[in-house]
Amino acid sequence: MQVHSDAEAYSFCNVYALRKGFSIRKGHVRRDSSNNIRQRDFVCSKEGFQRDEDLCEVKNINRIDRRTGCKALIRFNVKDGIWTISHINYNHNHELAKPEERDLLRSCRKISHVLGGMRSSKANVGIEPTQLDIHVANGMGGVENVEDTKKNTTNYLQRRNDGMIEAEDAQSLLNHCKSKQSEDPNFFYSIQVDQYGRMTNFFWRDGRSKLDYDCFGDVVCFDTTFRANKYNMICAPLVGVNHHWKNVLFGCAFLLDESTESFIWLLQTFLESMGNKQPKTIFTDEVDAIGNAVVNVFPQIHHRLCPWLIAKHATKRLARHYAHPEFKKLLDKCFHGCYSEVEFQVSWVDMIKNSILRIIYGLESCILFERSGAWHLI
């Protein structure tokens, strides 16, 4: 294996360390008479031991010594600008990180400018954060070529959004809301800021929304499928249906991320704006963070999943199976053609009994069936 710089050698070793489950750091370096590197070691972060501490020295932070004297390393020899691996010790004297723990490895909590640019460009065209890793992996020629982790994607987009929300835009939004409040005394808005005083989440509703909610607020539909163009923030309207079967807007929010904390803040703010009157039923998308927030804020109401959104996701995940006419017919009946629990159970069993469908549908059918208790026709 040959590379051409110290940074490239470090990056190569870091990718290997991430796949194996350990963190690396730069070790011993040897230089020639011209102070050029002629040999460099990259060692496990648990290599060696910390030096003995001066007991008289006062420290603000007492860190735990996690080093174990690990001997694992990768050594490069440098000649004429070519870095060549000359020695590798694969043996570690400690347990390696599990796949779900590798996001926490110190040397792996980085993101390259190239991958950052790819994620930014794809996020700007509306690709969901949950799909970014798939698109980036395809662009890099496979998952094995992506040298960072899913957690880094979330962190990077968070930092990017924090930097993008300009103070002028936030102030303009605040001024607009103050103007609307002077025109409509029942206009309500709320802004959530981070520890640096920057806007993260925003919610508003007008006086008409409050009147509509008082009359038709038994059922609320919460949709998070839309995004704002400039900042890629989530546009999350809360909608109901009036006595003319027309949609009415109860309120709307801009959210910086899809975390449980953001959804809890939004639902609590919405409840406060409506005089703490809870709906009886709420329809949402199939998102775990939203489900956790609903349980936290509305523990007594009925939480239902919108079958239209479930069907939309199913057509994406099972696109190649929709070419099978019988599969499409039976699944559509389960989604839209059943008006009782018994009818749904019979239709589902008929679909699963088909041997071909059992093979091609697989695990997805089990997951959908487990969650079908939360389906409800709108």
Short mmCIF file of C-alpha atoms in Angstrom, two decimals:
data_model
loop_
_atom_site.label_atom_id
_atom_site.label_comp_id
_atom_site.label_asym_id
_atom_site.label_seq_id
_atom_site.Cartn_x
_atom_site.Cartn_y
_atom_site.Cartn_z
CA MET A 1 0.00 0.00 0.00
CA GLN A 2 1.42 3.38 -1.03
CA VAL A 3 0.24 6.94 -0.35
CA HIS A 4 1.81 10.35 -0.93
CA SER A 5 1.41 12.42 2.23
CA ASP A 6 1.12 12.32 6.00
CA ALA A 7 -2.55 13.33 5.81
CA GLU A 8 -3.33 10.63 3.24
CA ALA A 9 -1.59 8.00 5.37
CA TYR A 10 -3.54 9.09 8.45
CA SER A 11 -6.82 9.01 6.53
CA PHE A 12 -6.09 5.51 5.24
CA CYS A 13 -5.27 4.21 8.74
CA ASN A 14 -8.32 5.95 10.17
CA VAL A 15 -10.66 4.24 7.70
CA TYR A 16 -9.15 0.88 8.60
CA ALA A 17 -9.45 1.65 12.33
CA LEU A 18 -13.12 2.62 11.95
CA ARG A 19 -13.95 -0.66 10.23
CA LYS A 20 -12.13 -2.67 12.90
CA GLY A 21 -13.45 -0.71 15.89
CA PHE A 22 -10.58 1.25 17.41
CA SER A 23 -9.25 4.79 17.40
CA ILE A 24 -5.77 5.82 16.20
CA ARG A 25 -3.28 8.59 16.84
CA LYS A 26 0.08 9.55 15.41
CA GLY A 27 2.99 7.77 17.05
CA HIS A 28 6.77 7.92 16.77
CA VAL A 29 8.24 9.79 13.80
CA ARG A 30 11.79 9.63 12.42
CA ARG A 31 13.29 12.38 10.28
CA ASP A 32 16.34 12.73 8.10
CA SER A 33 19.02 15.44 8.26
CA SER A 34 16.78 17.77 6.22
CA ASN A 35 13.95 17.33 8.74
CA ASN A 36 11.87 15.38 6.25
CA ILE A 37 9.84 12.44 7.55
CA ARG A 38 11.42 9.10 6.70
CA GLN A 39 9.32 6.89 8.98
CA ARG A 40 5.95 7.38 10.72
CA ASP A 41 3.98 5.13 13.09
CA PHE A 42 0.21 5.28 13.51
CA VAL A 43 -0.70 3.55 16.77
CA CYS A 44 -3.83 2.49 18.61
CA SER A 45 -5.17 5.22 20.90
CA LYS A 46 -4.69 2.80 23.82
CA GLU A 47 -0.95 2.49 23.10
CA GLY A 48 1.39 3.12 26.05
CA PHE A 49 0.44 4.54 29.42
CA GLN A 50 0.00 8.06 30.69
CA ARG A 51 2.97 9.53 32.52
CA ASP A 52 2.92 9.61 36.30
CA GLU A 53 1.06 12.63 37.57
CA ASP A 54 2.46 15.21 39.91
CA LEU A 55 0.33 14.81 43.02
CA CYS A 56 0.97 18.45 43.94
CA GLU A 57 -0.35 19.73 40.61
CA VAL A 58 -3.92 21.06 40.74
CA LYS A 59 -6.04 20.00 37.76
CA ASN A 60 -9.42 21.30 36.69
CA ILE A 61 -10.36 17.95 35.14
CA ASN A 62 -9.27 14.50 36.25
CA ARG A 63 -9.40 12.21 33.24
CA ILE A 64 -9.55 8.43 33.53
CA ASP A 65 -6.53 6.64 32.06
CA ARG A 66 -7.95 4.37 29.35
CA ARG A 67 -4.65 3.25 27.86
CA THR A 68 -3.74 -0.42 28.06
CA GLY A 69 -0.26 -0.49 26.52
CA CYS A 70 -1.64 -1.79 23.21
CA LYS A 71 1.09 -2.67 20.67
CA ALA A 72 -1.03 -2.47 17.49
CA LEU A 73 0.42 -0.13 14.88
CA ILE A 74 0.87 0.62 11.19
CA ARG A 75 4.33 1.83 10.11
CA PHE A 76 5.11 3.74 6.95
CA ASN A 77 8.54 4.23 5.40
CA VAL A 78 8.96 7.34 3.26
CA LYS A 79 11.27 7.50 0.25
CA ASP A 80 11.15 10.05 -2.56
CA GLY A 81 7.75 11.27 -1.35
CA ILE A 82 6.18 7.79 -1.48
CA TRP A 83 4.74 6.46 1.78
CA THR A 84 4.88 2.66 1.85
CA ILE A 85 3.63 0.36 4.61
CA SER A 86 6.59 -1.52 6.04
CA HIS A 87 5.12 -3.14 9.15
CA ILE A 88 1.71 -3.88 10.67
CA ASN A 89 0.85 -5.29 14.07
CA TYR A 90 -2.81 -6.36 14.08
CA ASN A 91 -2.95 -7.57 17.69
CA HIS A 92 -4.84 -5.54 20.30
CA ASN A 93 -4.83 -6.31 24.03
CA HIS A 94 -8.32 -4.89 24.55
CA GLU A 95 -11.83 -5.34 23.18
CA LEU A 96 -12.68 -3.54 19.95
CA ALA A 97 -15.70 -1.26 19.68
CA LYS A 98 -18.98 -2.79 18.54
CA PRO A 99 -20.52 -1.46 15.28
CA GLU A 100 -23.06 0.64 17.17
CA GLU A 101 -20.27 2.18 19.30
CA ARG A 102 -17.89 3.19 16.50
CA ASP A 103 -19.47 6.63 16.13
CA LEU A 104 -17.89 7.44 19.51
CA LEU A 105 -14.32 6.65 18.48
CA ARG A 106 -12.35 9.87 18.76
CA SER A 107 -10.31 9.70 15.56
CA CYS A 108 -13.41 8.71 13.57
CA ARG A 109 -15.55 11.68 14.63
CA LYS A 110 -14.47 13.71 11.62
CA ILE A 111 -15.86 14.45 8.22
CA SER A 112 -13.91 15.34 5.12
CA HIS A 113 -14.61 18.48 3.07
CA VAL A 114 -15.41 16.30 0.07
CA LEU A 115 -18.07 14.27 1.90
CA GLY A 116 -19.35 17.44 3.55
CA GLY A 117 -19.79 19.08 0.16
CA MET A 118 -21.59 16.03 -1.20
CA ARG A 119 -23.98 15.97 1.74
CA SER A 120 -24.64 19.71 1.52
CA SER A 121 -25.42 19.58 -2.20
CA LYS A 122 -27.78 16.63 -1.78
CA ALA A 123 -29.47 18.14 1.27
CA ASN A 124 -30.04 21.37 -0.67
CA VAL A 125 -32.10 19.55 -3.31
CA GLY A 126 -34.42 18.10 -0.66
CA ILE A 127 -32.98 14.62 -0.03
CA GLU A 128 -33.97 13.46 3.44
CA PRO A 129 -31.15 13.09 6.02
CA THR A 130 -32.02 9.40 6.43
CA GLN A 131 -31.30 8.86 2.72
CA LEU A 132 -28.12 10.96 2.51
CA ASP A 133 -25.77 8.11 3.46
CA ILE A 134 -27.17 5.91 0.68
CA HIS A 135 -26.67 8.63 -1.93
CA VAL A 136 -23.18 9.49 -0.67
CA ALA A 137 -22.17 5.82 -0.66
CA ASN A 138 -23.36 5.45 -4.27
CA GLY A 139 -21.37 8.53 -5.22
CA MET A 140 -18.24 7.17 -3.54
CA GLY A 141 -18.50 3.78 -5.25
CA GLY A 142 -19.84 1.82 -2.26
CA VAL A 143 -20.33 1.94 1.49
CA GLU A 144 -16.79 0.67 2.05
CA ASN A 145 -15.40 3.89 0.59
CA VAL A 146 -17.26 6.22 2.96
CA GLU A 147 -14.86 6.96 5.76
CA ASP A 148 -17.23 8.58 8.24
CA THR A 149 -20.36 7.51 10.08
CA LYS A 150 -24.09 8.25 10.22
CA LYS A 151 -23.65 10.23 13.42
CA ASN A 152 -21.21 12.48 11.58
CA THR A 153 -23.89 13.16 8.97
CA THR A 154 -26.30 14.40 11.64
CA ASN A 155 -23.61 16.50 13.32
CA TYR A 156 -22.45 17.99 10.03
CA LEU A 157 -25.93 18.99 8.90
CA GLN A 158 -26.61 20.45 12.35
CA ARG A 159 -23.48 22.62 12.17
CA ARG A 160 -24.29 23.58 8.58
CA ASN A 161 -27.83 24.64 9.46
CA ASP A 162 -26.63 26.53 12.54
CA GLY A 163 -24.29 28.55 10.39
CA MET A 164 -26.83 29.11 7.62
CA ILE A 165 -29.61 30.67 9.69
CA GLU A 166 -28.58 34.27 9.34
CA ALA A 167 -29.40 36.77 12.05
CA GLU A 168 -31.04 39.08 9.50
CA ASP A 169 -33.54 36.42 8.47
CA ALA A 170 -34.36 35.51 12.06
CA GLN A 171 -34.88 39.16 12.93
CA SER A 172 -37.08 39.68 9.86
CA LEU A 173 -39.23 36.74 10.91
CA LEU A 174 -39.51 38.09 14.44
CA ASN A 175 -40.47 41.56 13.16
CA HIS A 176 -43.12 40.05 10.89
CA CYS A 177 -44.65 38.10 13.78
CA LYS A 178 -44.73 41.21 15.96
CA SER A 179 -46.49 43.06 13.15
CA LYS A 180 -49.08 40.26 12.78
CA GLN A 181 -49.63 40.24 16.54
CA SER A 182 -50.39 43.96 16.50
CA GLU A 183 -53.03 43.31 13.82
CA ASP A 184 -54.41 40.17 15.45
CA PRO A 185 -54.29 40.10 19.30
CA ASN A 186 -54.86 36.31 19.21
CA PHE A 187 -51.82 35.71 16.99
CA PHE A 188 -49.41 33.35 18.80
CA TYR A 189 -45.78 32.55 18.04
CA SER A 190 -42.89 30.94 19.88
CA ILE A 191 -39.18 30.68 19.10
CA GLN A 192 -36.73 28.17 20.51
CA VAL A 193 -33.05 29.14 20.61
CA ASP A 194 -29.88 27.20 21.34
CA GLN A 195 -27.20 27.95 23.93
CA TYR A 196 -25.74 30.60 21.64
CA GLY A 197 -29.00 32.48 21.24
CA ARG A 198 -29.57 31.31 17.65
CA MET A 199 -33.01 30.33 16.42
CA THR A 200 -33.52 26.58 16.03
CA ASN A 201 -37.31 25.98 15.99
CA PHE A 202 -40.25 28.27 15.32
CA PHE A 203 -44.05 27.88 15.69
CA TRP A 204 -46.98 30.19 14.94
CA ARG A 205 -50.76 30.21 14.60
CA ASP A 206 -53.26 33.03 14.08
CA GLY A 207 -56.59 33.83 15.71
CA ARG A 208 -58.60 32.00 13.04
CA SER A 209 -56.56 28.84 13.69
CA LYS A 210 -57.54 29.02 17.37
CA LEU A 211 -61.25 29.31 16.48
CA ASP A 212 -61.01 26.41 14.04
CA TYR A 213 -59.24 24.27 16.64
CA ASP A 214 -61.91 25.02 19.25
CA CYS A 215 -64.56 23.72 16.82
CA PHE A 216 -62.75 20.98 14.90
CA GLY A 217 -59.72 20.11 17.04
CA ASP A 218 -60.71 16.56 17.95
CA VAL A 219 -58.50 15.21 15.16
CA VAL A 220 -55.10 16.67 14.19
CA CYS A 221 -52.90 15.65 11.25
CA PHE A 222 -49.20 16.34 11.77
CA ASP A 223 -47.18 16.28 8.55
CA THR A 224 -43.37 16.59 8.33
CA THR A 225 -42.80 15.73 4.67
CA PHE A 226 -42.13 19.31 3.52
CA ARG A 227 -38.91 21.31 3.76
CA ALA A 228 -38.03 24.98 3.34
CA ASN A 229 -35.85 25.68 0.29
CA LYS A 230 -33.16 27.95 1.72
CA TYR A 231 -32.29 26.39 5.08
CA ASN A 232 -33.63 22.87 4.51
CA MET A 233 -35.68 23.24 7.70
CA ILE A 234 -38.68 20.98 8.22
CA CYS A 235 -42.00 22.69 7.50
CA ALA A 236 -44.46 20.96 9.83
CA PRO A 237 -48.11 22.04 9.52
CA LEU A 238 -50.76 20.83 11.98
CA VAL A 239 -53.99 20.44 10.04
CA GLY A 240 -57.60 19.48 10.73
CA VAL A 241 -60.86 19.03 8.77
CA ASN A 242 -63.90 21.25 9.17
CA HIS A 243 -67.62 20.47 8.73
CA HIS A 244 -67.33 21.04 4.96
CA TRP A 245 -64.58 18.41 4.68
CA LYS A 246 -62.08 21.18 3.93
CA ASN A 247 -58.61 21.36 5.43
CA VAL A 248 -58.06 23.97 8.12
CA LEU A 249 -54.65 25.02 9.45
CA PHE A 250 -54.27 24.85 13.23
CA GLY A 251 -50.65 25.97 13.22
CA CYS A 252 -47.31 25.55 11.52
CA ALA A 253 -43.67 25.19 12.53
CA PHE A 254 -40.16 25.30 11.12
CA LEU A 255 -37.90 22.71 12.76
CA LEU A 256 -34.13 22.48 12.43
CA ASP A 257 -33.98 18.70 12.90
CA GLU A 258 -36.10 15.56 13.33
CA SER A 259 -35.10 14.85 16.92
CA THR A 260 -37.50 13.78 19.65
CA GLU A 261 -36.61 16.93 21.62
CA SER A 262 -37.69 19.21 18.74
CA PHE A 263 -41.01 17.38 18.31
CA ILE A 264 -41.68 17.49 22.06
CA TRP A 265 -41.05 21.24 22.06
CA LEU A 266 -43.41 21.72 19.11
CA LEU A 267 -46.28 19.65 20.56
CA GLN A 268 -45.94 21.30 23.96
CA THR A 269 -45.94 24.75 22.35
CA PHE A 270 -48.94 23.83 20.21
CA LEU A 271 -50.82 22.61 23.29
CA GLU A 272 -49.98 25.84 25.14
CA SER A 273 -51.18 27.98 22.22
CA MET A 274 -54.53 26.17 22.25
CA GLY A 275 -55.22 26.72 25.95
CA ASN A 276 -54.00 23.21 26.87
CA LYS A 277 -56.96 21.61 25.09
CA GLN A 278 -55.78 18.20 23.87
CA PRO A 279 -57.03 16.57 20.69
CA LYS A 280 -58.59 13.13 20.85
CA THR A 281 -56.62 11.67 17.89
CA ILE A 282 -53.44 12.64 16.08
CA PHE A 283 -52.30 11.29 12.70
CA THR A 284 -48.57 11.32 11.96
CA ASP A 285 -45.98 9.78 9.72
CA GLU A 286 -44.20 6.56 10.71
CA VAL A 287 -41.27 8.25 12.50
CA ASP A 288 -40.02 6.97 15.85
CA ALA A 289 -39.05 10.45 17.08
CA ILE A 290 -42.60 11.72 16.48
CA GLY A 291 -44.08 8.66 18.21
CA ASN A 292 -41.89 9.26 21.26
CA ALA A 293 -42.93 12.92 21.37
CA VAL A 294 -46.64 12.09 21.12
CA VAL A 295 -46.39 9.63 24.00
CA ASN A 296 -44.55 12.23 26.06
CA VAL A 297 -46.93 15.16 25.42
CA PHE A 298 -50.26 13.40 24.65
CA PRO A 299 -50.17 10.14 26.64
CA GLN A 300 -53.97 9.76 26.71
CA ILE A 301 -54.92 10.40 23.07
CA HIS A 302 -55.11 7.97 20.15
CA HIS A 303 -51.98 8.02 17.97
CA ARG A 304 -52.66 6.78 14.45
CA LEU A 305 -50.45 6.38 11.38
CA CYS A 306 -51.72 7.75 8.11
CA PRO A 307 -52.16 4.86 5.63
CA TRP A 308 -51.52 7.20 2.70
CA LEU A 309 -48.01 7.92 4.01
CA ILE A 310 -47.43 4.23 4.78
CA ALA A 311 -48.47 3.33 1.25
CA LYS A 312 -46.19 6.04 -0.12
CA HIS A 313 -43.18 4.62 1.74
CA ALA A 314 -44.13 1.07 0.74
CA THR A 315 -44.14 1.97 -2.96
CA LYS A 316 -40.58 3.32 -2.57
CA ARG A 317 -39.21 0.38 -0.61
CA LEU A 318 -41.02 -2.27 -2.62
CA ALA A 319 -40.96 -0.61 -6.03
CA ARG A 320 -39.75 -3.67 -7.92
CA HIS A 321 -42.54 -5.82 -6.41
CA TYR A 322 -45.30 -3.48 -7.55
CA ALA A 323 -44.76 -4.82 -11.06
CA HIS A 324 -46.42 -8.01 -9.79
CA PRO A 325 -50.16 -7.31 -10.42
CA GLU A 326 -51.46 -9.65 -7.73
CA PHE A 327 -49.14 -8.19 -5.12
CA LYS A 328 -50.23 -4.64 -5.91
CA LYS A 329 -53.89 -5.55 -5.88
CA LEU A 330 -53.79 -7.30 -2.50
CA LEU A 331 -51.58 -4.70 -0.81
CA ASP A 332 -53.76 -1.84 -2.08
CA LYS A 333 -56.79 -3.58 -0.65
CA CYS A 334 -55.09 -3.84 2.75
CA PHE A 335 -54.26 -0.13 2.63
CA HIS A 336 -57.45 1.34 1.21
CA GLY A 337 -60.17 -1.30 0.79
CA CYS A 338 -60.80 -2.59 4.31
CA TYR A 339 -63.37 -0.93 6.57
CA SER A 340 -63.23 -3.29 9.53
CA GLU A 341 -60.56 -5.12 11.48
CA VAL A 342 -61.94 -8.52 10.43
CA GLU A 343 -61.87 -7.58 6.76
CA PHE A 344 -58.26 -6.37 7.10
CA GLN A 345 -57.19 -9.60 8.84
CA VAL A 346 -58.72 -11.72 6.08
CA SER A 347 -57.15 -9.63 3.31
CA TRP A 348 -53.74 -9.75 4.97
CA VAL A 349 -53.87 -13.53 5.38
CA ASP A 350 -54.89 -13.93 1.72
CA MET A 351 -51.87 -11.89 0.66
CA ILE A 352 -49.40 -13.78 2.85
CA LYS A 353 -50.78 -17.20 1.84
CA ASN A 354 -49.59 -16.63 -1.70
CA SER A 355 -46.25 -18.45 -1.88
CA ILE A 356 -44.74 -15.98 -4.37
CA LEU A 357 -45.68 -13.00 -2.27
CA ARG A 358 -44.33 -14.70 0.85
CA ILE A 359 -40.95 -14.94 -0.82
CA ILE A 360 -40.73 -11.44 -2.25
CA TYR A 361 -42.39 -9.61 0.62
CA GLY A 362 -40.37 -11.16 3.44
CA LEU A 363 -39.64 -9.16 6.53
CA GLU A 364 -41.42 -6.00 5.39
CA SER A 365 -44.79 -7.71 5.71
CA CYS A 366 -44.10 -8.61 9.34
CA ILE A 367 -43.11 -5.03 10.19
CA LEU A 368 -46.18 -3.55 8.48
CA PHE A 369 -48.49 -6.06 10.17
CA GLU A 370 -47.06 -5.32 13.61
CA ARG A 371 -47.80 -1.64 13.13
CA SER A 372 -51.13 -2.07 11.39
CA GLY A 373 -52.96 -1.58 14.68
CA ALA A 374 -52.13 2.11 14.36
CA TRP A 375 -53.48 2.41 10.79
CA HIS A 376 -56.69 4.29 10.28
CA LEU A 377 -58.58 5.44 7.22
CA ILE A 378 -58.90 9.22 6.85
#
